[in-house]
Amino acid sequence: MLSPSRISLAPTGGSFPHPRRRAAMLRLQRCVLTQLLSSRSASPVSHLRRLISAAAPVVSPNPSFAVENYLVDTCGLTGAQALKASAKLNHLRSPSNPDAVLAFLAGLGLSSAHVAALVAKDPKFLCAGVERTLAPVVVGLTGLGLSRPEIARLVSLGGAQFRCRSIVSSLQYYLHLFGSAEKLFRALKYGSCLLSSDLELVIKPNVAFLEECGLDPCDIAKLCTCAPWLLSTNLERLQAMVACAEGIGVPRGSGMFRQALQVAFYGEEKITAKVDHLKNMFRWSDAEVRIAVCKAPMVLTLSKDLLQRKSGFLVSEVGLEPAYVAHRLTLLTYSLEGRLRPRYYAVKFLKENGLLDHGRDYYAAVVLREKVFMEKFICPHKKAAPQLAKDYAAACRGEVPARFRFT
C-alpha cells in the first residue's frame, strides 16, 4: 500500500495548476485525510505523522494568485464575504497552506457549508499551521476522548480558538466541569467566550467564587450552559451580580438563585425599573412583589409589552386577583397564545357544559405538561364533547373556535 508520505500533490514546474486540476488534487488530498482520520492508528504519534503527511502544504508561489477569487471559488464564500475576509489575508501569495487547511478540515468531516462559515468568521484559520498546530490539537483532543464528529463540531463552535494549542488543556478542564462534551457544546453555542478567556486568571477564580456562594459543580454547569458569560466576566462584576441577586430577595442557597444570577446580568437600574413596572401593573405591595420575584426571577427578563398583555388577560379576562398572581408568578412565564389562552378556553368550556367542577383551579390546569393536560382535561370527554380536541388544537394555533366564544 502506498504510504501517505509518498503521495505527491505538487504541480510540475513552478506555475500554479489549472483550477480543475487543483480541485482534483484537493479532492484526493481530502480523501486520504478522511481515510487516515477514520482508521485506528497504533498510537497518537503515528496518527499525527500520517495526518501531517497527507495535509502537508506544497510550496508553489504564484504571482497571479488572487485571495478573493480563492475564497469564492474554493472556500464557497459569497462575493461580499470574500471581499471582507480578503482584507485579513492580503499577505498570502500562494494557496498551498490554505489548501492544506481545507484538506485537513474535510478530513475531519466538516461539510463545505461549515467550512465556508468558518472561513467567513475567521479568515486567518486558512493560515493556521497544520503540522505546528491543527494536527497536534486534534491528537490532544482525541486523547481526551473526543470523537472525530465531536472535534469537527468543536472546530465550528470554537473558530479562532481551535487554532491555539492551549485549547486542549482548556477542554480538559471544561469537560470535567460540564460532565460531557454535549453539555459543553450547548454552552459554546451561546458564544466561544469560554475558550477565549484565561483559564487560570478568569474562569477558575469565578468558579471558586460561585462555589463559595453555595453552588456545586453541577449547579455551575447548568447555570453556564445557557449563560457561559458568567464564567468569562471579571470577578468584580460577578460579585456585583451576586449582590444584585440578593438585593431582589433571592438569597444564596435558594433554588432560584441560579435564575436570579442570570437576571442580575441586566444591571440594578433595569431590574429596579422592571420591578416598579410589575408593582404598578398588578397594584402589588412591596411584600407581594418580593414574593413574586423570589418565586420566578426570570419574569424580570420579559418585555413590558408582553407583561402588559399577560397581566391584562389573567386579571381582566380570567378574573384572577393580583395577589393570587403574585404567589403564582410562573403564570407569567408561560406562552400567552400557546398555553394560557387555549387552556383557559378549554377549562371554561368544560365548566360551562357541566363537564368540570366550577371550583377547579385554573392554575392547576396551566402548570401541567401538555401530555398530562390532554389526558386529564381533553381525552376523557371524547364522547361528551367530540370536537373539544379539535377546538383546543385550533386555539393553540391562535384561533378562537365558535364553541370557545363565551358571552
Coordinates of N, CA, C and O in Angstrom, one line a residue, residues 242-405:
V242 N -24.0 38.8 42.1 CA -24.4 38.1 43.2 C -25.1 39.0 44.2 O -26.2 38.7 44.8
A243 N -24.5 40.2 44.5 CA -25.1 41.2 45.4 C -26.5 41.6 44.8 O -27.4 41.8 45.6
C244 N -26.6 41.8 43.5 CA -27.8 42.2 42.9 C -28.9 41.2 43.1 O -30.0 41.5 43.4
A245 N -28.5 39.9 42.9 CA -29.5 38.8 43.0 C -30.0 38.8 44.5 O -31.2 38.6 44.7
E246 N -29.1 39.0 45.4 CA -29.6 39.0 46.8 C -30.4 40.2 47.1 O -31.4 40.2 47.9
G247 N -30.1 41.3 46.4 CA -30.9 42.6 46.6 C -32.3 42.5 46.1 O -33.2 43.2 46.6
I248 N -32.6 41.6 45.1 CA -34.0 41.4 44.7 C -34.7 40.3 45.5 O -35.9 39.9 45.2
G249 N -34.1 39.9 46.6 CA -34.7 39.0 47.5 C -34.5 37.5 47.3 O -35.2 36.7 47.9
V250 N -33.5 37.2 46.5 CA -33.2 35.8 46.3 C -31.8 35.4 47.0 O -30.8 35.8 46.5
P251 N -31.9 34.8 48.1 CA -30.6 34.5 48.9 C -29.8 33.4 48.3 O -30.3 32.6 47.5
R252 N -28.5 33.4 48.6 CA -27.6 32.3 48.2 C -28.2 31.0 48.8 O -28.6 31.0 49.9
G253 N -28.1 29.9 48.1 CA -28.7 28.7 48.6 C -30.1 28.4 48.2 O -30.6 27.3 48.2
S254 N -30.8 29.5 47.7 CA -32.2 29.4 47.2 C -32.2 28.6 45.9 O -31.3 28.6 45.1
G255 N -33.3 27.9 45.7 CA -33.4 27.1 44.5 C -33.5 28.0 43.2 O -33.2 27.6 42.1
M256 N -33.9 29.3 43.5 CA -34.0 30.3 42.4 C -32.8 31.1 42.2 O -32.7 32.0 41.4
F257 N -31.7 30.8 43.0 CA -30.5 31.7 42.9 C -29.8 31.7 41.6 O -29.3 32.7 41.1
R258 N -29.8 30.5 40.9 CA -29.2 30.4 39.6 C -30.0 31.3 38.6 O -29.3 32.0 37.8
Q259 N -31.3 31.3 38.6 CA -32.1 32.2 37.8 C -31.8 33.6 38.1 O -31.7 34.5 37.2
A260 N -31.7 34.0 39.4 CA -31.5 35.3 39.8 C -30.2 35.9 39.3 O -30.1 37.0 39.0
L261 N -29.2 35.0 39.2 CA -27.9 35.4 38.7 C -28.0 35.8 37.2 O -27.4 36.8 36.8
Q262 N -28.8 35.1 36.5 CA -28.9 35.4 35.1 C -29.7 36.7 34.9 O -29.3 37.5 34.1
V263 N -30.6 37.0 35.8 CA -31.4 38.2 35.7 C -30.5 39.4 36.1 O -30.5 40.5 35.5
A264 N -29.6 39.2 37.1 CA -28.7 40.2 37.6 C -27.8 40.8 36.5 O -27.2 41.9 36.6
F265 N -27.6 40.0 35.4 CA -26.7 40.4 34.3 C -27.3 41.8 33.7 O -26.5 42.6 33.2
Y266 N -28.6 42.0 33.8 CA -29.2 43.2 33.2 C -28.9 44.5 34.0 O -29.0 45.6 33.4
G267 N -28.4 44.3 35.2 CA -28.0 45.5 36.0 C -29.1 46.0 36.9 O -30.3 45.8 36.6
E268 N -28.6 46.6 38.0 CA -29.6 47.0 39.0 C -30.6 48.1 38.6 O -31.7 48.0 38.9
E269 N -30.2 49.0 37.7 CA -31.1 50.0 37.2 C -32.2 49.5 36.4 O -33.4 49.8 36.7
K270 N -31.9 48.6 35.5 CA -33.0 48.0 34.7 C -33.9 47.1 35.5 O -35.1 47.0 35.3
I271 N -33.3 46.4 36.4 CA -34.1 45.5 37.3 C -35.1 46.3 38.2 O -36.2 45.9 38.3
T272 N -34.6 47.4 38.7 CA -35.4 48.2 39.6 C -36.6 48.8 38.8 O -37.7 48.8 39.3
A273 N -36.3 49.2 37.5 CA -37.4 49.7 36.7 C -38.4 48.6 36.4 O -39.6 48.9 36.4
K274 N -38.0 47.4 36.1 CA -38.9 46.3 35.8 C -39.7 45.9 37.1 O -40.9 45.7 37.0
V275 N -39.1 46.0 38.3 CA -39.8 45.7 39.5 C -40.9 46.7 39.7 O -42.1 46.4 40.1
D276 N -40.6 48.0 39.5 CA -41.6 49.1 39.7 C -42.7 48.9 38.7 O -43.9 49.2 39.0
H277 N -42.4 48.5 37.5 CA -43.4 48.2 36.4 C -44.4 47.1 36.9 O -45.6 47.3 36.7
L278 N -43.8 46.1 37.5 CA -44.7 45.0 37.9 C -45.6 45.5 39.1 O -46.8 45.1 39.1
K279 N -45.0 46.3 40.0 CA -45.8 46.8 41.1 C -47.0 47.6 40.6 O -48.1 47.5 41.1
N280 N -46.7 48.5 39.7 CA -47.8 49.4 39.2 C -48.8 48.6 38.3 O -50.0 48.9 38.4
M281 N -48.4 47.6 37.6 CA -49.2 46.9 36.7 C -50.2 46.0 37.5 O -51.4 46.0 37.1
F282 N -49.7 45.4 38.5 CA -50.6 44.4 39.3 C -51.1 45.1 40.6 O -51.8 44.4 41.3
R283 N -50.6 46.3 40.8 CA -51.0 47.0 42.1 C -50.5 46.2 43.3 O -51.3 46.0 44.3
W284 N -49.3 45.7 43.2 CA -48.7 44.9 44.3 C -48.1 45.8 45.3 O -47.6 46.9 45.0
S285 N -48.1 45.3 46.5 CA -47.3 45.9 47.6 C -45.8 45.5 47.5 O -45.5 44.6 46.7
D286 N -45.0 46.1 48.3 CA -43.6 45.8 48.3 C -43.4 44.3 48.7 O -42.6 43.6 48.1
A287 N -44.2 43.9 49.6 CA -44.1 42.5 50.1 C -44.5 41.5 49.0 O -43.9 40.5 48.8
E288 N -45.6 41.9 48.3 CA -46.1 41.0 47.2 C -45.1 40.9 46.0 O -44.9 39.8 45.5
V289 N -44.5 42.0 45.7 CA -43.6 41.9 44.5 C -42.3 41.2 44.9 O -41.7 40.5 44.1
R290 N -41.9 41.3 46.2 CA -40.8 40.5 46.7 C -41.1 39.0 46.6 O -40.2 38.2 46.2
I291 N -42.3 38.6 47.0 CA -42.7 37.2 47.0 C -42.7 36.7 45.5 O -42.2 35.6 45.2
A292 N -43.2 37.6 44.7 CA -43.3 37.2 43.2 C -42.0 37.0 42.6 O -41.7 36.0 42.0
V293 N -41.0 37.9 42.8 CA -39.7 37.8 42.2 C -38.9 36.7 42.7 O -38.2 36.0 42.0
C294 N -39.1 36.4 44.0 CA -38.4 35.2 44.6 C -38.8 33.9 44.0 O -38.0 33.0 43.9
K295 N -40.1 33.8 43.6 CA -40.6 32.6 43.1 C -40.3 32.4 41.6 O -40.1 31.2 41.1
A296 N -40.1 33.5 40.9 CA -39.8 33.4 39.4 C -39.0 34.6 39.0 O -39.5 35.5 38.3
P297 N -37.7 34.6 39.3 CA -36.9 35.8 38.9 C -36.8 36.1 37.4 O -36.7 37.2 37.0
M298 N -37.0 35.0 36.6 CA -36.9 35.2 35.1 C -38.0 36.0 34.5 O -37.9 36.5 33.4
V299 N -39.0 36.3 35.3 CA -40.1 37.1 34.8 C -39.6 38.6 34.6 O -40.1 39.3 33.8
L300 N -38.5 38.9 35.3 CA -37.9 40.2 35.1 C -37.2 40.4 33.7 O -36.9 41.5 33.4
T301 N -37.1 39.3 33.0 CA -36.5 39.4 31.7 C -37.5 39.6 30.6 O -37.1 39.9 29.4
L302 N -38.8 39.5 30.9 CA -39.9 39.7 29.9 C -40.0 41.2 29.6 O -39.9 42.1 30.4
S303 N -40.4 41.4 28.4 CA -40.6 42.8 27.9 C -41.9 43.4 28.6 O -42.8 42.7 29.0
K304 N -41.9 44.7 28.7 CA -43.1 45.4 29.3 C -44.3 45.1 28.5 O -45.4 44.9 29.1
D305 N -44.2 45.1 27.2 CA -45.4 44.8 26.4 C -46.0 43.4 26.6 O -47.2 43.3 26.8
L306 N -45.1 42.4 26.7 CA -45.5 41.1 27.0 C -46.2 41.0 28.4 O -47.2 40.3 28.5
L307 N -45.5 41.6 29.3 CA -46.1 41.6 30.7 C -47.5 42.2 30.7 O -48.4 41.7 31.4
Q308 N -47.6 43.3 30.0 CA -48.9 44.0 29.9 C -50.0 43.1 29.4 O -51.1 43.1 29.9
R309 N -49.7 42.4 28.3 CA -50.7 41.6 27.6 C -51.0 40.4 28.5 O -52.2 40.0 28.6
K310 N -50.1 39.8 29.2 CA -50.3 38.7 30.0 C -51.1 39.1 31.2 O -52.1 38.4 31.6
S311 N -50.7 40.2 31.8 CA -51.4 40.6 33.0 C -52.9 41.0 32.7 O -53.8 40.7 33.4
G312 N -53.1 41.7 31.5 CA -54.4 42.0 31.1 C -55.3 40.8 30.9 O -56.5 40.8 31.3
F313 N -54.7 39.8 30.4 CA -55.5 38.5 30.1 C -55.8 37.9 31.5 O -57.0 37.5 31.7
L314 N -54.8 37.7 32.3 CA -55.0 37.0 33.6 C -56.0 37.7 34.5 O -56.8 37.1 35.2
V315 N -55.8 39.0 34.6 CA -56.6 39.8 35.6 C -58.0 40.2 35.0 O -59.1 40.0 35.6
S316 N -58.0 40.7 33.8 CA -59.3 41.2 33.2 C -60.1 40.1 32.6 O -61.4 40.1 32.8
E317 N -59.5 39.1 31.9 CA -60.4 38.1 31.2 C -60.6 36.8 32.1 O -61.7 36.4 32.3
V318 N -59.5 36.3 32.7 CA -59.6 35.2 33.6 C -60.2 35.5 34.9 O -60.9 34.8 35.5
G319 N -59.9 36.8 35.4 CA -60.5 37.3 36.6 C -59.7 36.9 37.8 O -60.2 36.9 39.0
L320 N -58.4 36.7 37.7 CA -57.6 36.4 38.8 C -57.2 37.7 39.6 O -57.0 38.7 39.0
E321 N -57.1 37.5 40.9 CA -56.7 38.7 41.7 C -55.2 38.9 41.6 O -54.4 37.9 41.5
P322 N -54.7 40.1 41.7 CA -53.3 40.4 41.6 C -52.5 39.7 42.6 O -51.4 39.2 42.4
A323 N -53.0 39.6 43.9 CA -52.3 38.8 44.9 C -52.2 37.4 44.6 O -51.2 36.7 44.9
Y324 N -53.2 36.8 43.9 CA -53.2 35.4 43.5 C -52.0 35.2 42.5 O -51.2 34.2 42.6
V325 N -51.9 36.1 41.6 CA -50.8 36.0 40.6 C -49.4 36.2 41.2 O -48.5 35.5 40.8
A326 N -49.3 37.0 42.2 CA -48.1 37.3 42.9 C -47.5 36.0 43.5 O -46.3 35.8 43.5
H327 N -48.4 35.2 44.0 CA -48.0 33.9 44.6 C -47.8 32.8 43.6 O -47.3 31.7 43.9
R328 N -48.2 33.1 42.3 CA -48.1 32.0 41.3 C -47.5 32.7 40.0 O -48.0 32.6 38.9
L329 N -46.3 33.4 40.2 CA -45.8 34.2 39.1 C -45.3 33.4 37.9 O -45.1 33.9 36.8
T330 N -45.2 32.1 38.1 CA -44.9 31.3 36.9 C -45.9 31.4 35.8 O -45.6 31.1 34.6
L331 N -47.1 31.8 36.2 CA -48.1 32.0 35.2 C -47.6 33.0 34.1 O -47.9 32.8 32.9
L332 N -46.8 34.0 34.5 CA -46.3 35.0 33.5 C -45.2 34.4 32.6 O -44.9 35.1 31.7
T333 N -44.7 33.3 33.0 CA -43.6 32.7 32.2 C -44.1 31.8 31.1 O -43.3 31.4 30.2
Y334 N -45.4 31.5 31.1 CA -45.9 30.6 30.0 C -46.4 31.4 28.8 O -46.7 32.6 28.9
S335 N -46.4 30.8 27.7 CA -46.8 31.4 26.5 C -48.3 31.8 26.5 O -49.2 31.0 26.9
L336 N -48.6 33.1 26.2 CA -50.0 33.5 26.2 C -50.8 32.8 25.1 O -51.9 32.3 25.4
E337 N -50.3 32.8 23.9 CA -51.1 32.2 22.8 C -51.0 30.7 22.8 O -52.0 30.0 22.4
G338 N -49.9 30.1 23.2 CA -49.7 28.7 23.2 C -50.1 27.9 24.4 O -50.3 26.7 24.3
R339 N -50.4 28.6 25.5 CA -50.7 27.9 26.7 C -51.8 28.5 27.5 O -52.8 27.9 27.9
L340 N -51.6 29.8 27.9 CA -52.6 30.4 28.8 C -54.0 30.5 28.3 O -55.0 30.1 28.9
R341 N -54.1 31.1 27.0 CA -55.4 31.2 26.4 C -56.1 29.9 26.1 O -57.2 29.6 26.5
P342 N -55.4 29.0 25.3 CA -56.0 27.7 25.0 C -56.5 26.9 26.2 O -57.6 26.4 26.1
R343 N -55.7 26.9 27.2 CA -56.1 26.1 28.4 C -57.3 26.7 29.1 O -58.2 26.1 29.7
Y344 N -57.3 28.1 29.2 CA -58.4 28.8 29.8 C -59.7 28.5 29.0 O -60.7 28.2 29.6
Y345 N -59.6 28.6 27.7 CA -60.8 28.3 26.9 C -61.3 26.9 27.1 O -62.5 26.6 27.2
A346 N -60.4 25.9 27.1 CA -60.8 24.5 27.3 C -61.4 24.3 28.6 O -62.5 23.6 28.7
V347 N -60.8 24.8 29.7 CA -61.4 24.6 31.0 C -62.7 25.3 31.2 O -63.6 24.7 31.8
K348 N -62.8 26.5 30.6 CA -64.1 27.2 30.7 C -65.2 26.5 30.0 O -66.3 26.5 30.4
F349 N -64.8 26.0 28.8 CA -65.8 25.2 28.0 C -66.3 24.0 28.8 O -67.6 23.8 28.9
L350 N -65.4 23.3 29.5 CA -65.8 22.1 30.3 C -66.7 22.6 31.4 O -67.7 21.9 31.7
K351 N -66.4 23.7 32.1 CA -67.2 24.1 33.2 C -68.6 24.6 32.7 O -69.6 24.3 33.4
E352 N -68.6 25.3 31.6 CA -69.9 25.8 31.1 C -70.8 24.7 30.7 O -72.1 24.9 30.7
N353 N -70.3 23.6 30.3 CA -71.1 22.5 29.8 C -71.3 21.4 30.9 O -71.7 20.3 30.6
G354 N -70.9 21.7 32.1 CA -71.1 20.8 33.2 C -70.2 19.6 33.2 O -70.5 18.6 33.9
L355 N -69.1 19.7 32.5 CA -68.2 18.5 32.4 C -67.0 18.7 33.4 O -66.2 17.8 33.5
L356 N -67.0 19.8 34.1 CA -65.9 20.0 35.1 C -66.4 20.9 36.2 O -67.2 21.8 36.0
D357 N -66.0 20.5 37.4 CA -66.4 21.2 38.6 C -66.0 22.7 38.5 O -64.8 23.0 38.2
H358 N -66.9 23.6 38.8 CA -66.6 25.1 38.7 C -65.5 25.5 39.7 O -64.9 26.6 39.5
G359 N -65.3 24.7 40.7 CA -64.2 25.1 41.6 C -62.8 24.7 41.2 O -61.9 24.9 41.9
R360 N -62.7 24.0 40.1 CA -61.4 23.5 39.6 C -60.5 24.7 39.3 O -60.9 25.6 38.6
D361 N -59.3 24.7 39.9 CA -58.4 25.8 39.8 C -57.7 25.9 38.4 O -57.2 24.9 37.9
Y362 N -57.8 27.1 37.8 CA -57.1 27.4 36.5 C -55.6 27.1 36.6 O -55.1 26.5 35.6
Y363 N -55.0 27.6 37.6 CA -53.5 27.4 37.7 C -53.1 26.0 37.7 O -52.1 25.6 37.0
A364 N -53.9 25.1 38.3 CA -53.6 23.7 38.3 C -53.6 23.1 36.9 O -52.9 22.1 36.6
A365 N -54.4 23.6 36.0 CA -54.5 23.2 34.7 C -53.4 23.7 33.8 O -52.9 23.0 32.9
V366 N -52.9 24.9 34.1 CA -51.9 25.6 33.3 C -50.5 24.9 33.5 O -49.7 24.8 32.6
V367 N -50.2 24.5 34.8 CA -48.9 24.1 35.1 C -48.6 22.6 34.6 O -47.4 22.2 34.6
L368 N -49.6 21.9 34.2 CA -49.4 20.5 33.7 C -48.7 20.5 32.4 O -48.8 21.4 31.5
R369 N -47.9 19.5 32.2 CA -47.3 19.2 30.9 C -48.4 19.0 29.9 O -49.4 18.5 30.2
E370 N -48.1 19.2 28.6 CA -49.1 19.1 27.6 C -49.7 17.7 27.5 O -51.0 17.6 27.4
K371 N -48.9 16.7 27.6 CA -49.4 15.3 27.6 C -50.4 15.0 28.7 O -51.4 14.5 28.6
V372 N -50.0 15.5 29.9 CA -50.8 15.3 31.1 C -52.1 16.1 31.0 O -53.2 15.6 31.4
F373 N -52.0 17.3 30.5 CA -53.2 18.1 30.3 C -54.2 17.5 29.4 O -55.4 17.4 29.7
M374 N -53.7 16.9 28.3 CA -54.6 16.2 27.4 C -55.2 15.0 28.0 O -56.5 14.8 27.8
E375 N -54.5 14.3 28.8 CA -55.0 13.1 29.4 C -56.1 13.4 30.5 O -57.0 12.6 30.7
K376 N -55.9 14.5 31.2 CA -56.8 14.9 32.3 C -58.0 15.7 31.8 O -59.1 15.6 32.4
F377 N -57.8 16.6 30.8 CA -58.9 17.5 30.5 C -59.5 17.4 29.1 O -60.6 17.9 28.9
I378 N -58.8 16.7 28.2 CA -59.4 16.6 26.8 C -59.9 15.2 26.5 O -61.0 15.0 26.2
C379 N -59.0 14.3 26.7 CA -59.3 12.9 26.3 C -60.5 12.3 27.0 O -61.3 11.5 26.4
P380 N -60.7 12.5 28.3 CA -61.9 11.9 29.0 C -63.2 12.4 28.4 O -64.3 11.8 28.8
H381 N -63.3 13.4 27.6 CA -64.5 14.0 27.2 C -64.8 13.8 25.7 O -65.5 14.5 25.1
K382 N -64.2 12.7 25.1 CA -64.3 12.5 23.7 C -65.7 12.2 23.3 O -66.2 12.7 22.2
K383 N -66.5 11.6 24.1 CA -67.9 11.3 23.8 C -68.8 12.4 24.0 O -69.7 12.8 23.2
A384 N -68.6 13.1 25.2 CA -69.5 14.2 25.6 C -69.2 15.4 24.7 O -70.1 16.2 24.5
A385 N -67.9 15.6 24.4 CA -67.5 16.8 23.6 C -66.6 16.3 22.5 O -65.3 16.6 22.6
P386 N -67.1 15.7 21.4 CA -66.2 15.1 20.4 C -65.3 16.2 19.6 O -64.3 15.8 19.1
Q387 N -65.7 17.4 19.6 CA -65.0 18.5 18.9 C -64.0 19.2 19.8 O -63.3 20.1 19.4
L388 N -63.9 18.8 21.1 CA -63.1 19.5 22.0 C -61.6 19.5 21.7 O -60.9 20.5 21.7
A389 N -61.1 18.3 21.3 CA -59.7 18.2 20.9 C -59.3 19.0 19.7 O -58.3 19.7 19.7
K390 N -60.2 19.0 18.7 CA -60.0 19.8 17.5 C -60.0 21.3 17.9 O -59.2 22.1 17.4
D391 N -61.0 21.7 18.7 CA -61.1 23.1 19.1 C -59.9 23.6 19.9 O -59.4 24.7 19.7
Y392 N -59.4 22.7 20.8 CA -58.3 23.0 21.6 C -57.0 23.2 20.7 O -56.2 24.1 20.9
A393 N -56.8 22.3 19.8 CA -55.7 22.4 18.9 C -55.7 23.7 18.1 O -54.7 24.3 17.8
A394 N -57.0 24.1 17.6 CA -57.1 25.3 16.9 C -56.8 26.5 17.8 O -56.1 27.5 17.3
A395 N -57.2 26.5 19.1 CA -56.9 27.6 20.0 C -55.3 27.7 20.2 O -54.8 28.8 20.4
C396 N -54.7 26.5 20.2 CA -53.2 26.6 20.4 C -52.5 27.2 19.2 O -51.4 27.7 19.3
R397 N -53.2 27.2 18.0 CA -52.7 27.9 16.8 C -53.0 29.4 16.8 O -52.7 30.0 15.8
G398 N -53.7 29.8 17.8 CA -54.1 31.2 17.8 C -55.5 31.5 17.4 O -55.9 32.7 17.3
E399 N -56.3 30.5 17.0 CA -57.6 30.7 16.6 C -58.6 30.7 17.8 O -58.2 30.2 18.9
V400 N -59.8 31.2 17.6 CA -60.8 31.2 18.6 C -62.1 30.5 18.0 O -62.9 31.1 17.4
P401 N -62.2 29.2 18.2 CA -63.3 28.4 17.7 C -64.7 29.0 18.2 O -64.7 29.5 19.3
A402 N -65.7 28.8 17.5 CA -67.0 29.3 17.9 C -67.4 28.8 19.3 O -68.0 29.5 20.1
R403 N -67.1 27.5 19.6 CA -67.5 26.9 20.8 C -66.7 27.5 22.0 O -67.1 27.3 23.2
F404 N -65.6 28.2 21.7 CA -64.8 28.8 22.8 C -65.1 30.3 22.9 O -64.3 31.0 23.6
R405 N -66.1 30.8 22.3 CA -66.5 32.2 22.4 C -67.7 32.3 23.4 O -68.8 31.9 23.2

